[in-house]
Coordinates of C-alpha atoms in Angstrom, one line a residue:
M10 CA 33.7 16.9 84.4
Q11 CA 35.3 14.6 81.9
A12 CA 39.1 14.1 82.0
T13 CA 40.8 16.8 79.3
N14 CA 42.8 16.1 76.5
T15 CA 43.9 19.8 76.4
L16 CA 47.2 19.6 78.1
P17 CA 49.3 22.9 78.8
L18 CA 51.5 22.8 75.9
D19 CA 48.5 22.6 73.8
M20 CA 47.2 25.7 75.2
V21 CA 50.9 27.2 74.5
Y22 CA 50.6 26.6 70.9
H23 CA 47.0 27.5 70.8
W24 CA 47.6 31.3 71.7
E25 CA 50.8 31.4 69.6
A26 CA 48.7 30.3 66.5
T27 CA 45.6 32.5 67.8
K28 CA 47.0 35.5 69.4
A29 CA 50.5 36.1 68.7
D30 CA 50.4 39.9 69.0
S31 CA 48.4 39.9 72.0
L32 CA 50.1 41.1 75.4
Y33 CA 50.6 38.2 77.8
L34 CA 53.3 39.1 80.3
T35 CA 54.2 42.8 81.8
Q36 CA 57.4 42.6 83.6
P37 CA 58.5 45.5 85.8
V38 CA 62.4 45.7 85.4
G39 CA 63.0 48.8 87.7
N40 CA 62.9 52.8 87.8
D41 CA 59.2 52.4 86.5
Q42 CA 60.3 50.5 83.6
V43 CA 58.8 47.4 82.1
V44 CA 59.4 45.0 79.4
E45 CA 56.2 43.5 77.6
Y46 CA 55.9 40.0 76.2
T47 CA 53.1 39.2 73.9
W48 CA 52.1 35.5 73.3
G49 CA 54.3 35.3 70.5
R50 CA 57.3 36.5 71.7
A51 CA 57.0 34.5 74.9
V52 CA 56.5 31.1 73.1
D53 CA 59.4 32.1 70.7
E54 CA 61.8 32.4 73.6
A55 CA 60.6 29.5 75.1
R56 CA 61.2 27.9 71.7
R57 CA 64.6 28.9 71.5
M58 CA 65.5 27.9 75.2
A59 CA 63.9 24.4 74.4
S60 CA 66.4 24.3 71.4
Y61 CA 69.2 24.6 73.6
L62 CA 68.3 22.4 76.3
K63 CA 67.5 19.6 73.6
S64 CA 71.3 20.5 72.3
L65 CA 72.7 19.4 75.6
N66 CA 71.6 16.1 75.0
L67 CA 70.6 15.3 78.5
P68 CA 69.1 12.2 79.6
E69 CA 65.1 11.7 78.7
K70 CA 62.8 13.2 81.0
S71 CA 65.7 14.8 82.9
R72 CA 65.0 16.8 86.1
I73 CA 65.5 20.8 85.3
G74 CA 65.6 23.1 88.4
L75 CA 64.1 26.5 88.5
I76 CA 64.8 28.8 91.3
S77 CA 63.4 32.5 91.4
K78 CA 60.9 34.9 92.5
N79 CA 57.8 35.3 90.2
C80 CA 58.7 37.0 86.9
A81 CA 57.7 36.3 83.2
H82 CA 61.1 34.2 82.5
W83 CA 59.7 31.7 85.4
I84 CA 56.7 30.7 83.2
M85 CA 58.7 31.1 80.0
T86 CA 61.1 28.2 81.6
D87 CA 58.2 26.0 82.7
W88 CA 57.2 25.9 78.7
T89 CA 60.6 25.4 77.8
I90 CA 61.3 22.3 80.2
W91 CA 58.3 20.7 78.8
M92 CA 59.0 21.6 75.1
A93 CA 62.5 20.3 75.4
G94 CA 60.8 16.7 77.0
H95 CA 61.8 16.9 80.6
I96 CA 60.3 17.8 84.2
S97 CA 60.6 21.1 86.0
V98 CA 61.3 21.3 89.7
P99 CA 60.5 24.6 90.9
L100 CA 62.4 25.7 94.2
Y101 CA 61.2 28.4 96.7
P102 CA 63.4 31.7 96.2
T103 CA 63.9 31.9 100.1
L104 CA 65.4 28.5 100.6
N105 CA 68.3 28.0 102.5
A106 CA 71.8 26.5 101.0
E107 CA 70.9 23.2 102.9
T108 CA 67.5 22.9 101.4
V109 CA 68.7 24.1 97.9
N110 CA 71.3 21.4 98.1
Y111 CA 68.9 18.6 99.6
I112 CA 66.3 19.1 96.6
L113 CA 69.0 19.3 93.7
N114 CA 70.4 16.1 94.7
H115 CA 67.1 14.2 95.5
A116 CA 65.8 15.3 92.3
E117 CA 69.1 14.9 90.5
C118 CA 68.7 17.9 88.7
D119 CA 71.0 18.4 85.4
V120 CA 70.4 22.1 85.1
L121 CA 69.1 24.9 87.1
F122 CA 67.5 28.2 85.8
V123 CA 68.7 31.2 88.2
G124 CA 66.3 34.0 88.2
K125 CA 65.2 37.0 90.4
L126 CA 66.5 36.4 93.8
D127 CA 67.3 38.5 97.0
D128 CA 69.5 36.2 98.8
W129 CA 71.6 34.2 96.2
E130 CA 74.6 34.5 98.0
M131 CA 73.2 32.6 100.9
M132 CA 71.8 29.7 98.2
K133 CA 74.6 29.5 95.9
P134 CA 76.9 27.2 98.1
G135 CA 74.0 24.7 97.9
V136 CA 74.2 24.2 94.2
P137 CA 76.3 21.3 93.4
D138 CA 79.1 22.0 90.9
S139 CA 77.9 19.1 88.5
V140 CA 74.8 21.3 87.9
R141 CA 74.6 23.7 84.9
C142 CA 73.3 27.1 85.6
I143 CA 71.5 29.5 83.2
S144 CA 70.6 32.9 84.4
F145 CA 67.5 35.1 83.9
P146 CA 67.9 38.7 82.9
L147 CA 66.7 39.9 86.4
S148 CA 69.0 37.5 88.3
P149 CA 72.0 38.6 90.7
P150 CA 75.5 39.0 89.4
N151 CA 76.8 35.7 88.0
D152 CA 78.9 34.2 85.9
F153 CA 76.3 31.6 84.1
E154 CA 75.5 31.5 80.6
T155 CA 72.3 33.9 80.3
W156 CA 69.1 33.5 78.7
D157 CA 69.4 36.5 76.2
D158 CA 72.8 35.3 74.9
I159 CA 71.4 31.8 74.5
I160 CA 68.2 32.6 72.6
A161 CA 70.1 35.1 70.4
R162 CA 71.9 32.6 69.1
C163 CA 69.3 29.6 69.2
S164 CA 67.0 29.0 66.4
P165 CA 63.5 28.2 67.8
L166 CA 62.2 24.6 68.1
E167 CA 60.1 24.1 65.0
E168 CA 58.1 21.2 66.2
N169 CA 55.0 21.3 68.7
V170 CA 56.3 18.7 70.9
Q171 CA 53.3 16.9 72.5
R172 CA 53.4 15.5 76.0
E173 CA 51.4 12.4 77.2
P174 CA 48.7 13.2 79.8
E175 CA 50.1 10.6 82.4
E176 CA 53.6 11.6 81.8
L177 CA 55.1 13.5 84.8
A178 CA 55.2 17.0 84.2
T179 CA 56.6 18.7 87.4
I180 CA 57.9 17.6 91.0
V181 CA 56.8 20.1 93.6
Y182 CA 58.8 20.1 96.8
T183 CA 56.5 20.8 99.7
S184 CA 57.5 23.8 101.8
G185 CA 56.7 21.4 104.9
S186 CA 56.2 22.8 108.6
T187 CA 58.2 19.7 109.4
G188 CA 61.1 17.5 108.2
K189 CA 62.4 17.3 104.7
P190 CA 60.3 18.4 102.3
K191 CA 58.7 15.6 99.8
G192 CA 58.6 15.8 96.0
V193 CA 55.2 15.7 95.1
M194 CA 55.0 14.3 91.4
L195 CA 52.2 15.9 89.2
T196 CA 51.4 14.7 85.7
F197 CA 50.1 17.0 82.8
L198 CA 46.5 15.5 83.4
N199 CA 46.7 16.7 87.2
M200 CA 47.6 20.3 85.6
A201 CA 45.1 20.4 82.8
Y202 CA 42.4 18.7 85.0
A203 CA 42.5 21.4 87.6
A204 CA 43.1 24.2 85.6
E205 CA 40.0 23.6 83.2
G206 CA 37.9 22.8 86.5
G207 CA 38.8 26.3 88.1
M208 CA 38.0 28.0 85.1
E209 CA 34.5 26.2 85.2
V210 CA 33.8 27.1 88.7
L211 CA 35.2 30.8 88.4
K212 CA 34.0 31.5 84.9
V213 CA 37.2 33.1 84.2
G214 CA 37.6 34.9 80.8
S215 CA 40.3 36.1 78.5
D216 CA 39.8 39.8 79.7
E217 CA 41.2 39.3 83.2
R218 CA 44.2 40.8 84.6
M219 CA 46.0 39.2 87.4
L220 CA 49.3 40.3 89.6
S221 CA 51.4 37.1 90.2
Y222 CA 53.2 37.8 93.5
L223 CA 52.9 34.7 95.8
P224 CA 55.5 32.1 95.2
L225 CA 55.1 30.2 91.7
A226 CA 56.9 27.2 93.2
H227 CA 53.6 26.7 95.4
V228 CA 50.9 24.7 93.7
F229 CA 48.2 27.8 94.7
E230 CA 49.7 30.4 92.4
R231 CA 50.8 27.6 89.9
T232 CA 47.2 26.5 89.6
F233 CA 45.2 29.7 89.8
V234 CA 47.7 32.1 88.3
E235 CA 50.2 30.6 85.7
L236 CA 47.6 27.7 84.5
A237 CA 44.6 30.0 84.6
S238 CA 46.5 32.3 82.5
L239 CA 47.5 29.8 80.2
Y240 CA 43.8 28.2 80.1
A241 CA 41.9 31.3 79.9
G242 CA 44.6 33.5 77.8
F243 CA 44.2 36.5 80.1
H244 CA 47.1 39.4 80.8
L245 CA 49.5 38.6 83.6
F246 CA 51.4 41.1 85.6
F247 CA 54.4 40.5 88.1
A248 CA 55.3 42.7 90.8
E249 CA 58.9 44.1 91.3
S250 CA 59.1 44.0 95.1
L251 CA 57.6 44.4 98.3
D252 CA 58.2 48.3 98.5
T253 CA 56.6 48.6 94.8
F254 CA 53.6 46.5 95.6
V255 CA 51.0 49.4 95.6
E256 CA 52.4 50.9 92.4
D257 CA 52.5 47.1 90.9
M258 CA 48.8 47.0 91.8
Q259 CA 48.0 50.0 90.4
R260 CA 49.6 49.0 87.2
A261 CA 47.9 45.7 87.0
Q262 CA 44.4 46.9 88.0
P263 CA 43.9 43.3 88.4
T264 CA 40.3 42.0 88.1
L265 CA 41.3 38.7 89.9
F266 CA 43.2 38.6 92.9
L267 CA 44.6 35.8 95.4
S268 CA 46.6 36.2 98.7
V269 CA 47.1 34.1 101.7
P270 CA 45.5 34.6 105.3
R271 CA 48.5 36.6 106.5
L272 CA 48.5 39.3 103.8
W273 CA 44.8 39.9 104.1
V274 CA 45.3 40.6 107.8
K275 CA 48.2 42.8 107.0
F276 CA 46.3 44.7 104.3
Q277 CA 43.5 45.4 106.7
Q278 CA 45.6 46.5 109.5
G279 CA 47.1 48.8 107.3
V280 CA 43.6 50.4 106.7
L281 CA 42.7 50.5 110.5
Q282 CA 46.0 52.3 111.3
K283 CA 44.9 55.1 109.2
L284 CA 41.3 54.7 109.7
P285 CA 40.1 53.1 113.1
Q286 CA 37.4 50.5 113.0
K287 CA 35.4 52.9 115.3
K288 CA 35.6 55.7 113.0
L289 CA 34.9 53.3 109.9
D290 CA 31.8 51.8 111.5
T291 CA 30.6 55.4 112.1
L292 CA 31.2 56.2 108.4
L293 CA 29.7 53.0 106.8
K294 CA 26.7 54.0 108.8
I295 CA 26.1 57.4 107.0
P296 CA 24.0 56.4 103.6
V297 CA 25.6 59.4 101.6
V298 CA 29.2 58.5 102.8
N299 CA 29.2 54.5 102.7
K300 CA 29.9 54.0 99.3
L301 CA 32.2 56.4 98.8
I302 CA 34.2 55.4 101.8
K303 CA 34.3 51.5 100.6
K304 CA 35.3 52.5 97.2
K305 CA 38.2 54.6 98.5
I306 CA 39.4 51.7 100.7
L307 CA 39.4 49.3 98.0
K308 CA 41.1 51.8 95.4
G309 CA 43.5 52.3 98.3
L310 CA 44.5 48.7 98.2
G311 CA 44.3 48.3 94.5
L312 CA 41.2 46.1 94.7
D313 CA 38.6 48.5 93.3
K314 CA 38.4 46.6 90.1
V315 CA 38.3 42.8 91.4
K316 CA 35.6 40.8 90.8
L317 CA 36.7 37.7 92.4
A318 CA 39.0 37.7 95.4
G319 CA 40.4 34.7 96.9
S320 CA 42.1 33.2 100.0
G321 CA 44.0 30.1 100.7
S322 CA 47.0 28.2 102.0
A323 CA 45.7 28.5 105.3
P324 CA 42.4 29.3 107.4
L325 CA 41.4 33.0 107.6
A326 CA 39.6 34.2 110.4
G327 CA 35.9 34.6 110.1
D328 CA 36.0 38.1 111.2
V329 CA 38.5 39.1 108.6
L330 CA 36.2 37.7 105.9
D331 CA 33.4 39.7 107.1
W332 CA 35.4 42.8 107.1
Y333 CA 36.2 42.7 103.6
R334 CA 32.8 41.4 102.7
N335 CA 31.5 44.5 104.3
L336 CA 33.6 46.6 102.2
G337 CA 31.8 45.1 99.1
L338 CA 34.6 42.5 98.4
E339 CA 33.3 38.9 98.4
L340 CA 36.5 37.1 99.5
L341 CA 36.2 33.4 98.9
E342 CA 38.2 30.9 100.9
G343 CA 39.5 27.7 99.0
Y344 CA 41.1 24.7 100.2
G345 CA 43.6 22.4 98.3
M346 CA 47.3 21.0 98.8
S347 CA 50.3 20.3 97.0
E348 CA 49.1 16.9 96.6
N349 CA 46.1 17.9 94.7
F350 CA 47.3 20.6 92.7
A351 CA 45.6 22.8 95.1
Y352 CA 42.5 21.6 93.2
S353 CA 39.8 20.5 96.1
H354 CA 37.3 22.8 97.1
I355 CA 36.1 26.7 97.1
N356 CA 33.4 28.8 98.4
K357 CA 31.3 29.9 95.4
P358 CA 30.0 33.5 95.0
G359 CA 26.6 33.9 96.6
R360 CA 27.0 30.3 98.4
S361 CA 29.9 30.9 100.7
R362 CA 29.8 30.3 104.2
T363 CA 32.1 32.0 107.0
G364 CA 34.2 29.3 108.5
Y365 CA 33.6 27.2 105.6
V366 CA 36.2 26.5 102.5
G367 CA 33.4 25.7 100.2
E368 CA 32.2 22.7 98.2
N369 CA 33.7 20.0 95.9
M370 CA 35.5 21.5 93.0
P371 CA 34.3 19.6 89.5
G372 CA 35.4 16.1 89.7
V373 CA 36.2 16.0 93.3
E374 CA 35.0 13.5 95.8
T375 CA 35.2 14.0 99.6
K376 CA 34.6 12.0 102.5
I377 CA 35.3 11.8 106.2
S378 CA 37.0 9.0 107.9
P379 CA 35.9 7.2 111.2
E380 CA 38.7 9.3 112.8
G381 CA 37.3 12.7 111.5
E382 CA 40.2 12.9 108.8
I383 CA 39.0 14.7 105.5
L384 CA 39.7 12.2 102.6
I385 CA 39.9 13.5 98.6
K386 CA 40.0 12.0 95.4
S387 CA 39.7 13.6 91.8
P388 CA 42.0 13.3 88.7
A389 CA 44.1 16.4 89.9
T390 CA 45.7 14.1 92.6
M391 CA 49.5 13.3 92.3
L392 CA 51.0 10.0 91.4
G393 CA 52.9 9.9 94.6
Y394 CA 56.0 11.3 96.3
Y395 CA 59.3 11.0 94.1
K396 CA 61.6 8.0 95.3
D397 CA 59.4 7.6 98.4
E398 CA 56.7 4.5 97.9
E399 CA 56.4 3.9 101.6
K400 CA 55.3 7.5 102.2
T401 CA 53.1 7.3 99.0
K402 CA 51.3 4.1 100.3
E403 CA 51.0 5.7 104.0
T404 CA 49.2 9.0 102.2
F405 CA 46.5 6.9 100.4
T406 CA 43.8 4.7 101.4
E407 CA 43.0 1.3 99.9
D408 CA 40.1 2.8 97.5
G409 CA 42.5 5.5 96.2
F410 CA 41.5 8.5 98.7
L411 CA 44.3 10.8 99.8
K412 CA 44.7 11.3 103.2
T413 CA 44.9 14.9 103.9
G414 CA 45.9 15.2 107.5
D415 CA 43.1 17.7 107.8
V416 CA 40.1 17.3 110.5
G417 CA 36.8 18.4 109.4
E418 CA 32.9 18.0 108.6
I419 CA 30.7 18.6 105.9
D420 CA 27.4 20.8 106.4
E421 CA 24.1 19.7 104.7
A422 CA 24.9 22.0 101.3
G423 CA 27.9 20.1 100.8
R424 CA 30.4 22.6 102.2
L425 CA 33.6 21.5 103.9
R426 CA 35.0 23.1 107.1
I427 CA 38.4 22.2 108.5
T428 CA 38.5 22.1 112.2
G429 CA 42.2 21.2 112.6
R430 CA 45.2 19.4 111.7
M431 CA 45.6 15.6 112.7
K432 CA 49.0 16.2 114.0
E433 CA 48.3 19.4 115.5
I434 CA 45.7 18.2 117.9
F435 CA 47.5 18.0 121.4
K436 CA 46.4 16.4 125.0
T437 CA 46.3 18.1 128.0
S438 CA 47.9 16.5 131.0
K439 CA 44.0 15.5 131.8
G440 CA 43.9 13.5 128.7
K441 CA 41.7 15.7 126.8
Y442 CA 42.3 16.4 123.1
I443 CA 42.4 20.0 122.0
A444 CA 42.6 21.3 118.3
P445 CA 44.2 24.9 118.2
A446 CA 43.1 26.1 114.8
P447 CA 39.4 27.1 116.1
I448 CA 40.8 28.9 119.2
E449 CA 43.7 30.5 117.2
N450 CA 41.3 31.8 114.8
Q451 CA 39.2 33.8 117.5
L452 CA 42.4 35.5 118.9
M453 CA 43.1 36.5 115.4
A454 CA 40.4 38.6 115.3
N455 CA 41.9 41.2 117.5
Q456 CA 43.5 43.8 115.1
S457 CA 46.6 44.1 117.4
I458 CA 47.6 40.3 116.6
E459 CA 49.2 39.1 113.4
Q460 CA 50.1 35.7 114.3
V461 CA 49.1 33.1 117.0
C462 CA 50.1 29.6 118.2
V463 CA 48.0 27.8 120.7
S464 CA 49.9 25.3 122.4
G465 CA 50.2 23.3 125.9
A466 CA 50.8 19.5 125.4
N467 CA 50.6 17.7 128.5
Q468 CA 49.9 20.8 130.4
T469 CA 46.7 21.5 132.5
Q470 CA 45.5 23.9 129.9
P471 CA 46.5 25.5 126.8
F472 CA 47.9 28.9 126.2
A473 CA 48.6 31.3 123.4
L474 CA 51.7 32.8 121.9
V475 CA 50.8 35.9 119.9
Q476 CA 53.1 38.3 117.7
L477 CA 51.8 41.7 117.9
A478 CA 50.7 43.4 114.5
E479 CA 53.6 45.7 112.7
G480 CA 52.1 49.1 114.0
V481 CA 51.2 47.9 117.3
R482 CA 54.8 46.4 118.1
D483 CA 56.0 49.7 117.4
K484 CA 54.0 51.6 120.5
V485 CA 54.3 49.2 123.4
A486 CA 57.4 50.7 124.6
D487 CA 54.8 53.3 125.8
E488 CA 53.8 52.0 129.3
A489 CA 50.2 53.7 129.1
Y490 CA 49.9 51.9 125.7
R491 CA 51.2 48.7 126.8
K492 CA 48.8 48.7 130.0
E493 CA 46.0 49.6 127.8
L494 CA 46.9 46.5 125.5
E495 CA 47.3 44.2 128.6
T496 CA 43.9 44.9 129.6
T497 CA 42.6 44.3 126.2
F498 CA 44.2 40.9 126.0
S499 CA 43.0 39.9 129.3
Q500 CA 39.4 40.7 128.3
L501 CA 40.1 38.6 125.0
V502 CA 40.9 35.6 126.9
D503 CA 38.0 36.0 128.9
R504 CA 35.7 36.2 125.9
V505 CA 37.7 33.3 124.1
N506 CA 37.1 31.2 127.2
K507 CA 33.4 31.8 127.2
T508 CA 33.0 30.1 123.8
V509 CA 35.2 27.0 124.5
D510 CA 34.7 23.8 126.6
P511 CA 36.3 23.9 129.8
H512 CA 39.5 21.8 128.8
E513 CA 40.2 24.2 125.9
Q514 CA 40.0 27.7 128.1
L515 CA 43.4 29.4 127.8
A516 CA 45.5 29.8 130.9
F517 CA 47.1 32.8 129.4
I518 CA 48.4 34.6 126.5
V519 CA 52.4 35.6 126.2
V520 CA 53.2 38.3 123.9
M521 CA 56.3 37.6 122.1
S522 CA 58.9 40.3 121.2
D523 CA 60.4 37.9 118.6
E524 CA 59.7 38.3 115.2
W525 CA 58.6 35.2 113.1
T526 CA 59.7 35.2 109.7
I527 CA 60.4 32.9 106.7
E528 CA 64.5 33.9 107.5
N529 CA 64.5 32.7 110.8
N530 CA 62.8 29.5 109.9
F531 CA 59.4 30.1 112.0
L532 CA 57.4 30.5 108.7
T533 CA 57.1 28.4 105.5
P534 CA 57.9 30.2 102.1
T535 CA 53.9 30.5 101.9
L536 CA 53.8 32.1 105.4
K537 CA 52.3 29.2 107.3
L538 CA 53.8 29.1 111.1
K539 CA 56.0 26.0 111.6
R540 CA 54.2 24.9 114.8
N541 CA 57.0 22.5 115.5
V542 CA 59.7 25.3 115.5
V543 CA 57.8 27.6 117.6
E544 CA 56.9 24.9 120.3
D545 CA 60.6 23.7 120.0
T546 CA 62.2 27.2 120.6
Y547 CA 60.1 28.1 123.7
E548 CA 59.8 24.5 125.3
G549 CA 62.3 25.5 128.0
K550 CA 60.1 28.5 129.2
I551 CA 56.9 27.2 129.5
N552 CA 57.2 26.2 133.2
D553 CA 57.9 29.7 134.1
W554 CA 55.0 31.3 132.3
Y555 CA 52.6 28.9 134.4
A556 CA 54.2 29.9 137.5
Q557 CA 53.9 33.5 137.1
R558 CA 49.9 33.0 137.0
K559 CA 49.3 35.9 135.2
K560 CA 46.7 36.1 132.2
V561 CA 48.9 38.2 130.1
I562 CA 52.7 37.7 129.8
W563 CA 55.2 40.0 128.0
Q564 CA 58.2 37.9 126.6

């Protein structure tokens, strides 16, 4: 695949010129009401706001912050910042004040767009007084200048501002499971290459529909939703809230749908609470009923029109993948990082293999280092980390490959399998190394478990901390149910231990009563477990757990 010259703003101007009256964005605003934006209206509002930003006479290529849940104005603001000649800096809408302050100061943001947020009061103290704030129509109450007032009084920017391929387009601060977030510098070329390569592989057209609900501050949603809609020209819908998610799905009737492993598991568990697996298996064996049941389940999830479903951001257990595929939904896993704009590997329809994240995307080169680390190179790979030359140098090999930090192997068909993280691999007191991910995936196949962390550095054998699925958590107060679950988990440990090497066999499972959430810092904004936080939190209890000599421990 050749490097592209069609940059994101070129696509904005293209749709403005060719389908100004076609619907592009559908934004719910409460009480079953929506506001709809045609391409013409969306670009006009972005041009007016760009005109305003230019009137502020900010230094050239200023960093402009954007903190909001997904909404139509998020997309328009990205364009606005680029049209005004600046660099967009998205912030996750779930950050605490300390991290908000760190990013705004580190990026030296002059302006911050404040949008749809649930915890603005918690974040607000992190915004420096020197930062000029502009609020979206759906933002929490504030005394900032508003989007609607500004565009009402500003004339649209008339010129089609062009940006160079190698210019910095955005700085994406990694959600990071450890330490301070790093600012990943991505160019317009990085973005364009990933978007066009994605379209080529997935064969996406202008008649698709997508629901945007995973954080746009994350590259997964930015590449395969924002940029995909921009390059293919399809209709984008937004979710109002978690409570209205089913209605939002029914409104969008998506033909493409992306999610992260934790949510795919939650959707599955929701189905199985109403229709237990044994009953489902029985019904699926009846030829007359089989198709009706599959259709009913997918329709209930809002996935009955989906022709392409994807999962990314973290590994998804093979049993869950197979469960969806058994319903007729070919769920395709992909792989990517902030550092390569989520553009790396994907399973292709009809060529997927359970447990593998797929083949190289167009223009991607992959090799495995002598230590087993996955190394990747493509035109979508970042310039480096903002204001951190040392970390940038450490992250690349001498021949320009990105060190992913992941351990893996490639099969005979060129499909990549990730076997663990370099940093997550730990050593037992016997000097044996353990990669926790494969063991965690086996445990996650149990429907009663929602999250798992396998640990045990410097111990004789590893152990697993598990968090129960939502419906199961409510039932464990019943002693008979709890005993039954304990027997199930004891058998699960035995089954898993038969499939792994002796040094990898689990000593016990600890069933946690604590909930691991974004709010209490156990999860990243993309719902990945922060392993270091989990291990630090429970470190003082480990010796007591081993001393109990039980296979299942209730914490």
